mmCIF file of C-alpha atoms in Angstrom:
data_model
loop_
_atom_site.group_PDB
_atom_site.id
_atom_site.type_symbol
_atom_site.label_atom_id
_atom_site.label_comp_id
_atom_site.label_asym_id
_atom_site.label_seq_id
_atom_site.Cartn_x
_atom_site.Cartn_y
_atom_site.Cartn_z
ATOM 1 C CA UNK A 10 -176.494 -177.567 142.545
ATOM 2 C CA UNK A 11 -177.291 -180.523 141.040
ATOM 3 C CA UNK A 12 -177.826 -180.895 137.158
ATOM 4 C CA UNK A 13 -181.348 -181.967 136.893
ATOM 5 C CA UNK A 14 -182.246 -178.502 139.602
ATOM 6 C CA UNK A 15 -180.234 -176.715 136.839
ATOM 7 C CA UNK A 16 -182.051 -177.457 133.901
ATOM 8 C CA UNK A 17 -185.690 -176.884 135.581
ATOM 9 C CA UNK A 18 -184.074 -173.604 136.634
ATOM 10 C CA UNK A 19 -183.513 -173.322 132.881
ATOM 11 C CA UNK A 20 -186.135 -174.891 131.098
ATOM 12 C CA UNK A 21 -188.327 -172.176 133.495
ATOM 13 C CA UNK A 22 -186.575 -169.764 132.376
ATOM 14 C CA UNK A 23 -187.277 -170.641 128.826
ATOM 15 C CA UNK A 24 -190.684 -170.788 129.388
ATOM 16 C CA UNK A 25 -190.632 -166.918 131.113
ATOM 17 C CA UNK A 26 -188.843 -165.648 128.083
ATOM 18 C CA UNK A 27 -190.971 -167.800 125.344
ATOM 19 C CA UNK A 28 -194.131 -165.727 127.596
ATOM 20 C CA UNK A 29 -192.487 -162.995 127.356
ATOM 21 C CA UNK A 30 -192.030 -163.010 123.760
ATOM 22 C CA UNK A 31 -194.674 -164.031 122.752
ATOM 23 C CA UNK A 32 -196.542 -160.812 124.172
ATOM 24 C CA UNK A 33 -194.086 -158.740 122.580
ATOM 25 C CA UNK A 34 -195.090 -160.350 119.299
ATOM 26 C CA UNK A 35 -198.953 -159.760 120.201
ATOM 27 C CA UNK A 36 -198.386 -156.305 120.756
ATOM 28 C CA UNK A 37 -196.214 -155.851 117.339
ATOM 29 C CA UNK A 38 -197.238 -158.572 115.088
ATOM 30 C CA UNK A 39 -201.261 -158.277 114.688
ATOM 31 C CA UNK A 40 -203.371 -159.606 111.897
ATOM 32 C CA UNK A 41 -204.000 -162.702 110.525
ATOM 33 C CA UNK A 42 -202.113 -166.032 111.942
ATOM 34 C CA UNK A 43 -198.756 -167.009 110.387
ATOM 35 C CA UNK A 44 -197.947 -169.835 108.387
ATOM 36 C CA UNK A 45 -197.213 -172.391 110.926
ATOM 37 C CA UNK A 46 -193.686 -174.239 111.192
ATOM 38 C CA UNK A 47 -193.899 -177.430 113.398
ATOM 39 C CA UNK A 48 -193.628 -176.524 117.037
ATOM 40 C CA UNK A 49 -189.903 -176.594 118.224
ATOM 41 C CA UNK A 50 -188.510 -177.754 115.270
ATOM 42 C CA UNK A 51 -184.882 -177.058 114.437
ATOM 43 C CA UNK A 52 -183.021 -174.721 111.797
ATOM 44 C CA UNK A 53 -179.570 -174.708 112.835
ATOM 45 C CA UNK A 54 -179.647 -172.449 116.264
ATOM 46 C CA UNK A 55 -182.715 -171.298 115.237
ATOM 47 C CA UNK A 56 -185.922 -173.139 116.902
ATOM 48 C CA UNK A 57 -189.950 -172.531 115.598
ATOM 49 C CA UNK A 58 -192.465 -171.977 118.858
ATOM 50 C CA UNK A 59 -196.313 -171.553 117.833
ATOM 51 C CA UNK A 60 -198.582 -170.684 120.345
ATOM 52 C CA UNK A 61 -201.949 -169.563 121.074
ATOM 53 C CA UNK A 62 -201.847 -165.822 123.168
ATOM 54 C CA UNK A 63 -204.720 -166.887 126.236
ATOM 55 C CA UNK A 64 -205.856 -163.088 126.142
ATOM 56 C CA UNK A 65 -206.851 -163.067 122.004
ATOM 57 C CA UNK A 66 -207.795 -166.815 121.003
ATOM 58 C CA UNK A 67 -209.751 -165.220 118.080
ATOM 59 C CA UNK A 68 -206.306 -164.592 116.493
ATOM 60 C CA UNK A 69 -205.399 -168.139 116.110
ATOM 61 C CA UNK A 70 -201.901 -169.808 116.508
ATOM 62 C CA UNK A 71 -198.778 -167.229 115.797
ATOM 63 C CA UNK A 72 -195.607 -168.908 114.658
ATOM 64 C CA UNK A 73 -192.020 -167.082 115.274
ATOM 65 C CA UNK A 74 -188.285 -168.588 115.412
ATOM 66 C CA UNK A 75 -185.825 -168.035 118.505
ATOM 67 C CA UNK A 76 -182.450 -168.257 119.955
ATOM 68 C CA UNK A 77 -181.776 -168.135 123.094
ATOM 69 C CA UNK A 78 -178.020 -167.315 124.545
ATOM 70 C CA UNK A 79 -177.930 -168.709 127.852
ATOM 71 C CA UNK A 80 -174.956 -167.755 130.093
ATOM 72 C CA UNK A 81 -173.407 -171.458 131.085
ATOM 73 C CA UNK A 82 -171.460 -169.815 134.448
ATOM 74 C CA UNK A 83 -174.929 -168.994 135.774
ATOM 75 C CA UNK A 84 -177.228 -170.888 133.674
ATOM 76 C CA UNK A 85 -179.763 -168.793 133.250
ATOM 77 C CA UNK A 86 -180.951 -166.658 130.138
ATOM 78 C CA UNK A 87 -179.152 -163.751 129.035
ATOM 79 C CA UNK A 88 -180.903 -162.745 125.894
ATOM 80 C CA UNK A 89 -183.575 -164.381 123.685
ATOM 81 C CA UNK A 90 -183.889 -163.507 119.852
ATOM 82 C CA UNK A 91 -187.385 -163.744 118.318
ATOM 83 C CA UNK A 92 -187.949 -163.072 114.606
ATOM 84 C CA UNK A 93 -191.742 -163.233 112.895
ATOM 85 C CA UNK A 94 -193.441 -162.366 110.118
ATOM 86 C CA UNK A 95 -196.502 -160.884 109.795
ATOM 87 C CA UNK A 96 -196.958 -158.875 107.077
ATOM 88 C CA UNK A 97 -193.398 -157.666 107.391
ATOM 89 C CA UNK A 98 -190.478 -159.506 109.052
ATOM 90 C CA UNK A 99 -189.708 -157.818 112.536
ATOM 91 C CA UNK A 100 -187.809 -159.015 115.733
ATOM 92 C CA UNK A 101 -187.967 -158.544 119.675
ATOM 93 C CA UNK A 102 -184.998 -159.069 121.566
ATOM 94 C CA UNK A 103 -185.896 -159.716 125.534
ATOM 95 C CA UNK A 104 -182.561 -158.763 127.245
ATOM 96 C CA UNK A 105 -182.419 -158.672 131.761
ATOM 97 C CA UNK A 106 -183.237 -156.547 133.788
ATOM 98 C CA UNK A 107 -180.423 -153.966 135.130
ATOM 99 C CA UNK A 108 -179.534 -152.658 131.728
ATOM 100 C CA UNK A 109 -178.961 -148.973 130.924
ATOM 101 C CA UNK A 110 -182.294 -148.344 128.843
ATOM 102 C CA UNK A 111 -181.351 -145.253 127.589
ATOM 103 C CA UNK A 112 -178.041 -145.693 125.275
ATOM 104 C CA UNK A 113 -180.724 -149.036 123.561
ATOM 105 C CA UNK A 114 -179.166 -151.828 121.966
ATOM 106 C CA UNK A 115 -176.674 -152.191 119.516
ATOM 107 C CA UNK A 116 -177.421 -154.910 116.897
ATOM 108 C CA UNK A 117 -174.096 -155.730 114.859
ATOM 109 C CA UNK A 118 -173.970 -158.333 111.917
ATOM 110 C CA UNK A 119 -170.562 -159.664 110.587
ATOM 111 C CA UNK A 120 -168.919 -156.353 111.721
ATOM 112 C CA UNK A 121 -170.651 -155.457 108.386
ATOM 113 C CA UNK A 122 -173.823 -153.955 110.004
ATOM 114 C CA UNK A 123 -173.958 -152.109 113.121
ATOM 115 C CA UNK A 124 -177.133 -149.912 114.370
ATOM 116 C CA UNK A 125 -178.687 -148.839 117.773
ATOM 117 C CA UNK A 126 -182.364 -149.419 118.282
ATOM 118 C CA UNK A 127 -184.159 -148.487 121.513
ATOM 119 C CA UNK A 128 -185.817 -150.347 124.013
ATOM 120 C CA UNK A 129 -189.513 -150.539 124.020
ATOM 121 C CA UNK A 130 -190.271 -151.462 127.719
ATOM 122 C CA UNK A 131 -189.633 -154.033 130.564
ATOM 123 C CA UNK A 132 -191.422 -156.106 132.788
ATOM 124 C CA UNK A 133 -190.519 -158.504 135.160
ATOM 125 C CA UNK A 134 -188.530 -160.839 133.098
ATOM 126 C CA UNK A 135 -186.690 -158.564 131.319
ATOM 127 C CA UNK A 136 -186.692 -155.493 128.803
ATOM 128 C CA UNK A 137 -187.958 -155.404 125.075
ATOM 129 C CA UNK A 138 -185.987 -154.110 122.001
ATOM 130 C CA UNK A 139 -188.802 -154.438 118.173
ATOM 131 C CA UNK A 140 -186.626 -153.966 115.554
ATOM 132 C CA UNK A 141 -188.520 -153.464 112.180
ATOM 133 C CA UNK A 142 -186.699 -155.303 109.727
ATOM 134 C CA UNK A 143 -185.720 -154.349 106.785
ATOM 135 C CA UNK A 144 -184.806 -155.889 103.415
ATOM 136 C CA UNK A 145 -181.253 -154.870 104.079
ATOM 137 C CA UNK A 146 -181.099 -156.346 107.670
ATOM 138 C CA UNK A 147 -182.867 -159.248 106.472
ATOM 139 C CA UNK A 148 -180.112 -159.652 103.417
ATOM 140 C CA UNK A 149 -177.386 -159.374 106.139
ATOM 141 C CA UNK A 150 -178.944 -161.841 108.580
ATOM 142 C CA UNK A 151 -179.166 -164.556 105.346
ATOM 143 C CA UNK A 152 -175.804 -163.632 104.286
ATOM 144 C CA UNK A 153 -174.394 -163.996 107.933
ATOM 145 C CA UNK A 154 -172.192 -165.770 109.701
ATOM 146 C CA UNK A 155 -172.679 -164.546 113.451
ATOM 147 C CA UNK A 156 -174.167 -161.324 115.146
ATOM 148 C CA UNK A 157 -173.976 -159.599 118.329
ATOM 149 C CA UNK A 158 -176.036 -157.694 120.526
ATOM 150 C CA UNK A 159 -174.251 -155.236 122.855
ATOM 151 C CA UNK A 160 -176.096 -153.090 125.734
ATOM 152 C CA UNK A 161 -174.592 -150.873 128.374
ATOM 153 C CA UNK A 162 -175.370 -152.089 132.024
ATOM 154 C CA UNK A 163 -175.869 -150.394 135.457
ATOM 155 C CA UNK A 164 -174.223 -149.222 137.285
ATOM 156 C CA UNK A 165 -171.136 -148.219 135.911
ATOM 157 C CA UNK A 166 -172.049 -148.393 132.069
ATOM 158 C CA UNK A 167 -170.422 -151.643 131.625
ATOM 159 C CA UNK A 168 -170.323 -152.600 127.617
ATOM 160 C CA UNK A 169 -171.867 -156.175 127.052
ATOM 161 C CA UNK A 170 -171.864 -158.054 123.517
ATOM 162 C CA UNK A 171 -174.179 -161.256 123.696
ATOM 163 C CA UNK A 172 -173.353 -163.237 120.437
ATOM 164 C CA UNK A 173 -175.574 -164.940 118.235
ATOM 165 C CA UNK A 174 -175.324 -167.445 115.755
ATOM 166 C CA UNK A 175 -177.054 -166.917 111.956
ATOM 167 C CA UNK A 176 -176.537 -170.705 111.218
ATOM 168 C CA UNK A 177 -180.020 -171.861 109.823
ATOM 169 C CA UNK A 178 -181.662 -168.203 110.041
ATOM 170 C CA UNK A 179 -182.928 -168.440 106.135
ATOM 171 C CA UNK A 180 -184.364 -172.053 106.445
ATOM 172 C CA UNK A 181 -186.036 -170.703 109.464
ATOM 173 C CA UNK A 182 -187.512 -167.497 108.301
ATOM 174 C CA UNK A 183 -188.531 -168.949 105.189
ATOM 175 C CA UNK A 184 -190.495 -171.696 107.500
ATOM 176 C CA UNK A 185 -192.615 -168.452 108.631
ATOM 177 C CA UNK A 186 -193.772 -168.004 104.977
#
């Protein structure tokens, strides 16, 4: 396969998950628009996306920052980590399909922080954790050096722990405000 095939394989598959995140946002994060961030800038491994969602253009441009952990032995997406603000700060994590929805995810922070939140639903690009969160969580994630997301998959119940990186989180939260 060559390289330039590989990245529109990935760059598409970007633009699926950015979609998809972006309706998961719609659906949890309503109200007025956010501050706005410039459009793909960079905080550490943390990137800003605003976008208009095509079904409500009444509620304006929406603002949220993302990682995405992309698995380089099949380059494609494994997990995409969107965090907004609106009034509250809350996150969606868009994991693949195949998973085991009903042991949820496990969100772990320095080793310091570890709880299970459910899944909310999937669709054809993948399945939907929203994690409310709160002033705690949002302490650890500033505080943090690197977290992990670990979900069971089928069949078999296989454990898997998709790392993330916390480098430039609070410069890119704060952009949201």
């Amino acid at each position: 396969m060559t390289m330039q095939f590989r990245q529109a394989i990935l760059e598409t598959c970007l633009q699926r998950l950015a979609k998809l995140v972006i309706l998961g946002t719609s659906l949890v994060f309503s109200g007025a628009a956010l501050a706005a961030p410039e459009d793909g800038q960079k905080f550490g491994d943390w990137t800003a996306r605003c976008e208009s969602d095509p079904n409500n253009p009444a509620a304006g441009t929406r603002c949220f920052v993302f990682q995405s952990v992309i698995d380089t032995e099949k380059d494609r997406p494994v997990m995409m980590f969107a965090v907004s603000q609106e009034p509250d700060t809350r996150a969606v994590i868009v994991l693949p399909l195949g998973i085991d929805l009903r042991s949820g995810i496990e969100m772990t922070v320095d080793e310091a922080y570890a709880k299970r939140h459910p899944f909310m639903f999937c669709i054809q690009d993948g399945c939907q954790s929203h994690v409310k969160m709160d002033e705690s969580l949002v302490g650890s994630f500033k505080r943090g050096i690197k977290g992990s997301i670990a979900f069971r998959t089928l069949p078999g119940g296989q454990i898997v722990r998709v790392p993330f990186s916390l480098k430039g989180f609070t410069a890119a939260l704060n952009s949201l405000q």
